[in-house]
PDB file of C-alpha atoms and ligand atoms in Angstrom:
ATOM      1  CA  UNK A   1      47.836 175.305  25.007  1.00  0.00           C
ATOM      2  CA  UNK A   2      49.751 172.443  26.593  1.00  0.00           C
ATOM      3  CA  UNK A   3      50.405 169.584  24.165  1.00  0.00           C
ATOM      4  CA  UNK A   4      52.095 167.202  26.569  1.00  0.00           C
ATOM      5  CA  UNK A   5      52.306 166.755  30.328  1.00  0.00           C
ATOM      6  CA  UNK A   6      55.167 164.910  32.024  1.00  0.00           C
ATOM      7  CA  UNK A   7      54.262 163.747  35.531  1.00  0.00           C
ATOM      8  CA  UNK A   8      56.721 161.841  37.652  1.00  0.00           C
ATOM      9  CA  UNK A   9      57.739 160.834  41.120  1.00  0.00           C
ATOM     10  CA  UNK A  10      61.328 160.524  42.290  1.00  0.00           C
ATOM     11  CA  UNK A  11      62.883 159.834  45.657  1.00  0.00           C
ATOM     12  CA  UNK A  12      66.569 160.134  44.970  1.00  0.00           C
ATOM     13  CA  UNK A  13      66.388 162.193  41.759  1.00  0.00           C
ATOM     14  CA  UNK A  14      67.110 159.675  38.979  1.00  0.00           C
ATOM     15  CA  UNK A  15      63.579 159.522  37.546  1.00  0.00           C
ATOM     16  CA  UNK A  16      63.485 163.312  37.938  1.00  0.00           C
ATOM     17  CA  UNK A  17      66.579 163.692  35.740  1.00  0.00           C
ATOM     18  CA  UNK A  18      64.970 161.356  33.218  1.00  0.00           C
ATOM     19  CA  UNK A  19      61.804 163.513  33.283  1.00  0.00           C
ATOM     20  CA  UNK A  20      63.756 166.665  32.489  1.00  0.00           C
ATOM     21  CA  UNK A  21      65.439 164.992  29.510  1.00  0.00           C
ATOM     22  CA  UNK A  22      62.150 163.503  28.224  1.00  0.00           C
ATOM     23  CA  UNK A  23      60.654 167.015  28.407  1.00  0.00           C
ATOM     24  CA  UNK A  24      63.626 168.405  26.452  1.00  0.00           C
ATOM     25  CA  UNK A  25      62.928 165.880  23.692  1.00  0.00           C
ATOM     26  CA  UNK A  26      59.239 166.791  23.619  1.00  0.00           C
ATOM     27  CA  UNK A  27      60.132 170.479  23.304  1.00  0.00           C
ATOM     28  CA  UNK A  28      62.719 169.706  20.625  1.00  0.00           C
ATOM     29  CA  UNK A  29      59.904 167.900  18.793  1.00  0.00           C
ATOM     30  CA  UNK A  30      57.895 171.124  18.761  1.00  0.00           C
ATOM     31  CA  UNK A  31      55.472 170.547  21.644  1.00  0.00           C
ATOM     32  CA  UNK A  32      54.392 172.834  24.438  1.00  0.00           C
ATOM     33  CA  UNK A  33      55.203 170.885  27.612  1.00  0.00           C
ATOM     34  CA  UNK A  34      54.499 171.079  31.338  1.00  0.00           C
ATOM     35  CA  UNK A  35      56.386 168.994  33.895  1.00  0.00           C
ATOM     36  CA  UNK A  36      55.072 168.106  37.354  1.00  0.00           C
ATOM     37  CA  UNK A  37      56.898 166.461  40.230  1.00  0.00           C
ATOM     38  CA  UNK A  38      54.080 164.576  41.964  1.00  0.00           C
ATOM     39  CA  UNK A  39      55.697 164.947  45.366  1.00  0.00           C
ATOM     40  CA  UNK A  40      55.531 168.733  45.014  1.00  0.00           C
ATOM     41  CA  UNK A  41      52.225 169.212  43.193  1.00  0.00           C
ATOM     42  CA  UNK A  42      48.589 168.555  43.850  1.00  0.00           C
ATOM     43  CA  UNK A  43      46.356 166.887  41.292  1.00  0.00           C
ATOM     44  CA  UNK A  44      43.939 169.828  41.087  1.00  0.00           C
ATOM     45  CA  UNK A  45      46.809 172.073  39.895  1.00  0.00           C
ATOM     46  CA  UNK A  46      47.355 170.120  36.683  1.00  0.00           C
ATOM     47  CA  UNK A  47      44.086 168.209  36.237  1.00  0.00           C
ATOM     48  CA  UNK A  48      42.840 170.536  33.498  1.00  0.00           C
ATOM     49  CA  UNK A  49      46.123 170.303  31.631  1.00  0.00           C
ATOM     50  CA  UNK A  50      45.960 166.517  31.802  1.00  0.00           C
ATOM     51  CA  UNK A  51      42.480 166.635  30.311  1.00  0.00           C
ATOM     52  CA  UNK A  52      43.510 168.961  27.493  1.00  0.00           C
ATOM     53  CA  UNK A  53      46.951 167.520  26.664  1.00  0.00           C
ATOM     54  CA  UNK A  54      47.369 165.252  23.667  1.00  0.00           C
ATOM     55  CA  UNK A  55      50.081 163.222  25.423  1.00  0.00           C
ATOM     56  CA  UNK A  56      50.685 162.230  29.033  1.00  0.00           C
ATOM     57  CA  UNK A  57      54.081 160.810  29.962  1.00  0.00           C
ATOM     58  CA  UNK A  58      54.431 159.183  33.380  1.00  0.00           C
ATOM     59  CA  UNK A  59      57.705 158.572  35.218  1.00  0.00           C
ATOM     60  CA  UNK A  60      58.032 156.197  38.142  1.00  0.00           C
ATOM     61  CA  UNK A  61      60.856 154.495  40.012  1.00  0.00           C
ATOM     62  CA  UNK A  62      60.291 150.918  41.189  1.00  0.00           C
ATOM     63  CA  UNK A  63      59.812 150.763  44.943  1.00  0.00           C
ATOM     64  CA  UNK A  64      59.228 147.377  46.574  1.00  0.00           C
ATOM     65  CA  UNK A  65      58.365 145.884  43.169  1.00  0.00           C
ATOM     66  CA  UNK A  66      55.692 148.519  42.567  1.00  0.00           C
ATOM     67  CA  UNK A  67      55.233 152.026  41.121  1.00  0.00           C
ATOM     68  CA  UNK A  68      55.859 154.946  43.462  1.00  0.00           C
ATOM     69  CA  UNK A  69      52.987 155.680  45.829  1.00  0.00           C
ATOM     70  CA  UNK A  70      52.256 159.086  44.237  1.00  0.00           C
ATOM     71  CA  UNK A  71      52.024 157.483  40.795  1.00  0.00           C
ATOM     72  CA  UNK A  72      49.518 154.922  42.079  1.00  0.00           C
ATOM     73  CA  UNK A  73      47.437 157.790  43.451  1.00  0.00           C
ATOM     74  CA  UNK A  74      47.666 159.650  40.138  1.00  0.00           C
ATOM     75  CA  UNK A  75      46.495 156.598  38.194  1.00  0.00           C
ATOM     76  CA  UNK A  76      43.492 156.226  40.498  1.00  0.00           C
ATOM     77  CA  UNK A  77      42.618 159.918  40.156  1.00  0.00           C
ATOM     78  CA  UNK A  78      42.871 159.752  36.377  1.00  0.00           C
ATOM     79  CA  UNK A  79      39.895 157.376  36.441  1.00  0.00           C
ATOM     80  CA  UNK A  80      37.712 160.457  36.876  1.00  0.00           C
ATOM     81  CA  UNK A  81      39.134 162.113  33.726  1.00  0.00           C
ATOM     82  CA  UNK A  82      38.412 161.333  30.115  1.00  0.00           C
ATOM     83  CA  UNK A  83      41.793 160.235  28.843  1.00  0.00           C
ATOM     84  CA  UNK A  84      40.595 157.802  26.195  1.00  0.00           C
ATOM     85  CA  UNK A  85      42.661 157.953  23.036  1.00  0.00           C
ATOM     86  CA  UNK A  86      45.355 160.221  24.467  1.00  0.00           C
ATOM     87  CA  UNK A  87      48.916 159.277  23.677  1.00  0.00           C
ATOM     88  CA  UNK A  88      50.674 157.769  26.691  1.00  0.00           C
ATOM     89  CA  UNK A  89      54.203 156.685  27.539  1.00  0.00           C
ATOM     90  CA  UNK A  90      56.114 155.549  30.620  1.00  0.00           C
ATOM     91  CA  UNK A  91      59.695 155.811  31.869  1.00  0.00           C
ATOM     92  CA  UNK A  92      61.534 155.252  35.113  1.00  0.00           C
ATOM     93  CA  UNK A  93      64.679 154.434  36.999  1.00  0.00           C
ATOM     94  CA  UNK A  94      65.083 151.176  38.895  1.00  0.00           C
ATOM     95  CA  UNK A  95      67.610 149.144  40.845  1.00  0.00           C
ATOM     96  CA  UNK A  96      67.221 145.453  40.024  1.00  0.00           C
ATOM     97  CA  UNK A  97      63.714 144.308  39.041  1.00  0.00           C
ATOM     98  CA  UNK A  98      62.152 147.419  37.497  1.00  0.00           C
ATOM     99  CA  UNK A  99      58.605 146.171  36.996  1.00  0.00           C
ATOM    100  CA  UNK A 100      56.892 149.449  37.962  1.00  0.00           C
ATOM    101  CA  UNK A 101      56.944 150.890  34.440  1.00  0.00           C
ATOM    102  CA  UNK A 102      55.130 147.815  33.073  1.00  0.00           C
ATOM    103  CA  UNK A 103      52.459 148.058  35.755  1.00  0.00           C
ATOM    104  CA  UNK A 104      51.942 151.758  34.956  1.00  0.00           C
ATOM    105  CA  UNK A 105      51.767 150.963  31.251  1.00  0.00           C
ATOM    106  CA  UNK A 106      49.149 148.266  31.925  1.00  0.00           C
ATOM    107  CA  UNK A 107      47.039 150.644  34.004  1.00  0.00           C
ATOM    108  CA  UNK A 108      47.341 153.475  31.465  1.00  0.00           C
ATOM    109  CA  UNK A 109      46.139 151.106  28.744  1.00  0.00           C
ATOM    110  CA  UNK A 110      43.175 150.075  30.855  1.00  0.00           C
ATOM    111  CA  UNK A 111      42.315 153.765  31.348  1.00  0.00           C
ATOM    112  CA  UNK A 112      42.161 154.042  27.566  1.00  0.00           C
ATOM    113  CA  UNK A 113      45.516 155.635  26.788  1.00  0.00           C
ATOM    114  CA  UNK A 114      47.060 154.846  23.450  1.00  0.00           C
ATOM    115  CA  UNK A 115      50.481 153.761  24.764  1.00  0.00           C
ATOM    116  CA  UNK A 116      52.730 154.268  21.786  1.00  0.00           C
ATOM    117  CA  UNK A 117      56.231 153.285  22.925  1.00  0.00           C
ATOM    118  CA  UNK A 118      57.843 150.611  25.077  1.00  0.00           C
ATOM    119  CA  UNK A 119      58.583 151.834  28.596  1.00  0.00           C
ATOM    120  CA  UNK A 120      62.057 153.345  28.942  1.00  0.00           C
ATOM    121  CA  UNK A 121      63.897 151.926  31.967  1.00  0.00           C
ATOM    122  CA  UNK A 122      67.299 153.004  33.213  1.00  0.00           C
ATOM    123  CA  UNK A 123      69.241 151.468  36.104  1.00  0.00           C
ATOM    124  CA  UNK A 124      69.828 154.053  38.860  1.00  0.00           C
ATOM    125  CA  UNK A 125      71.152 157.452  37.769  1.00  0.00           C
ATOM    126  CA  UNK A 126      70.981 158.073  33.996  1.00  0.00           C
ATOM    127  CA  UNK A 127      74.387 158.715  32.398  1.00  0.00           C
ATOM    128  CA  UNK A 128      74.906 160.739  29.217  1.00  0.00           C
ATOM    129  CA  UNK A 129      73.713 157.882  27.041  1.00  0.00           C
ATOM    130  CA  UNK A 130      70.675 157.330  29.279  1.00  0.00           C
ATOM    131  CA  UNK A 131      69.730 160.993  29.062  1.00  0.00           C
ATOM    132  CA  UNK A 132      70.092 160.843  25.298  1.00  0.00           C
ATOM    133  CA  UNK A 133      67.641 157.893  25.251  1.00  0.00           C
ATOM    134  CA  UNK A 134      65.228 159.959  27.350  1.00  0.00           C
ATOM    135  CA  UNK A 135      65.424 162.871  24.910  1.00  0.00           C
ATOM    136  CA  UNK A 136      64.828 160.413  22.060  1.00  0.00           C
ATOM    137  CA  UNK A 137      61.735 159.097  23.839  1.00  0.00           C
ATOM    138  CA  UNK A 138      60.428 162.670  24.078  1.00  0.00           C
ATOM    139  CA  UNK A 139      61.164 163.264  20.426  1.00  0.00           C
ATOM    140  CA  UNK A 140      59.426 160.017  19.404  1.00  0.00           C
ATOM    141  CA  UNK A 141      56.296 160.925  21.393  1.00  0.00           C
ATOM    142  CA  UNK A 142      56.299 164.404  19.812  1.00  0.00           C
ATOM    143  CA  UNK A 143      56.453 162.712  16.399  1.00  0.00           C
ATOM    144  CA  UNK A 144      53.347 160.656  17.250  1.00  0.00           C
ATOM    145  CA  UNK A 145      51.475 163.755  18.450  1.00  0.00           C
ATOM    146  CA  UNK A 146      52.402 165.719  15.327  1.00  0.00           C
ATOM    147  CA  UNK A 147      51.548 162.695  13.171  1.00  0.00           C
ATOM    148  CA  UNK A 148      48.058 162.508  14.686  1.00  0.00           C
ATOM    149  CA  UNK A 149      47.499 166.222  14.126  1.00  0.00           C
ATOM    150  CA  UNK A 150      48.390 166.129  10.412  1.00  0.00           C
TER     151      UNK A 150
HETATM  152  C1  FMN B   1      62.860 151.561  49.595  1.00  0.00           C
HETATM  153  C2  FMN B   1      63.334 151.206  48.212  1.00  0.00           C
HETATM  154  C3  FMN B   1      62.799 150.103  47.577  1.00  0.00           C
HETATM  155  C4  FMN B   1      63.237 149.768  46.273  1.00  0.00           C
HETATM  156  N1  FMN B   1      62.681 148.688  45.660  1.00  0.00           N
HETATM  157  C5  FMN B   1      63.089 148.358  44.398  1.00  0.00           C
HETATM  158  C6  FMN B   1      62.512 147.243  43.720  1.00  0.00           C
HETATM  159  O1  FMN B   1      61.633 146.556  44.223  1.00  0.00           O
HETATM  160  N2  FMN B   1      62.954 146.961  42.466  1.00  0.00           N
HETATM  161  C7  FMN B   1      63.910 147.707  41.840  1.00  0.00           C
HETATM  162  O2  FMN B   1      64.234 147.438  40.687  1.00  0.00           O
HETATM  163  N3  FMN B   1      64.501 148.763  42.454  1.00  0.00           N
HETATM  164  C8  FMN B   1      64.114 149.104  43.714  1.00  0.00           C
HETATM  165  N4  FMN B   1      64.671 150.182  44.347  1.00  0.00           N
HETATM  166  C9  FMN B   1      65.726 150.940  43.660  1.00  0.00           C
HETATM  167  C10 FMN B   1      65.176 152.205  43.031  1.00  0.00           C
HETATM  168  O3  FMN B   1      64.185 151.901  42.067  1.00  0.00           O
HETATM  169  C11 FMN B   1      66.339 152.934  42.332  1.00  0.00           C
HETATM  170  O4  FMN B   1      67.269 153.375  43.311  1.00  0.00           O
HETATM  171  C12 FMN B   1      65.891 154.099  41.474  1.00  0.00           C
HETATM  172  O5  FMN B   1      67.031 154.623  40.822  1.00  0.00           O
HETATM  173  C13 FMN B   1      65.241 155.171  42.315  1.00  0.00           C
HETATM  174  O6  FMN B   1      64.763 156.162  41.461  1.00  0.00           O
HETATM  175  P1  FMN B   1      64.594 157.666  41.961  1.00  0.00           P
HETATM  176  O7  FMN B   1      65.999 158.244  42.151  1.00  0.00           O
HETATM  177  O8  FMN B   1      63.865 158.339  40.859  1.00  0.00           O
HETATM  178  O9  FMN B   1      63.837 157.637  43.260  1.00  0.00           O
HETATM  179  C14 FMN B   1      64.261 150.526  45.631  1.00  0.00           C
HETATM  180  C15 FMN B   1      64.786 151.630  46.306  1.00  0.00           C
HETATM  181  C16 FMN B   1      64.341 151.974  47.569  1.00  0.00           C
HETATM  182  C17 FMN B   1      64.933 153.180  48.254  1.00  0.00           C
END
């Protein structure tokens, strides 16, 4: 049983490194986790896991003041799933304006996700401290999932 799914897009790898660290935190928090790079996966491959998971964590860089294309597609496709009440969270790397994570958070809320943390944004490539913050995000989400289950 998958407890949490991390789905992300990355062009130059920074959001991908964040995704790996977020997943490490989720695992450290005791969850069963699957990670999908949206540029290498098709929606049908993980659709069922998204529907069953208690938490969905979305990673997006900011490109031209918007979320990555693949993340926009994912958000549209999630309209056909019942995600109401699932725990949601957002993270992503950016260069200067970094508004994509807030747009994804807004859209996840309108899909019915219970977005439980502020988006985690890191400028360009995450350093050791940035990766630590990603692991902490994962751990915090795991705490919310475990808290709901008890
Ligand atoms: C074509 C392009 C457009 C970008 N547009 C923005 C932008 O509008 N705002 C911003 O904060 N960063 C922008 N960036 C910077 C990226 O968000 C930043 O390099 C980020 O670390 C990329 O994450 P990734 O390695 O996961 O792809 C842009 C980068 C590229 C290549």
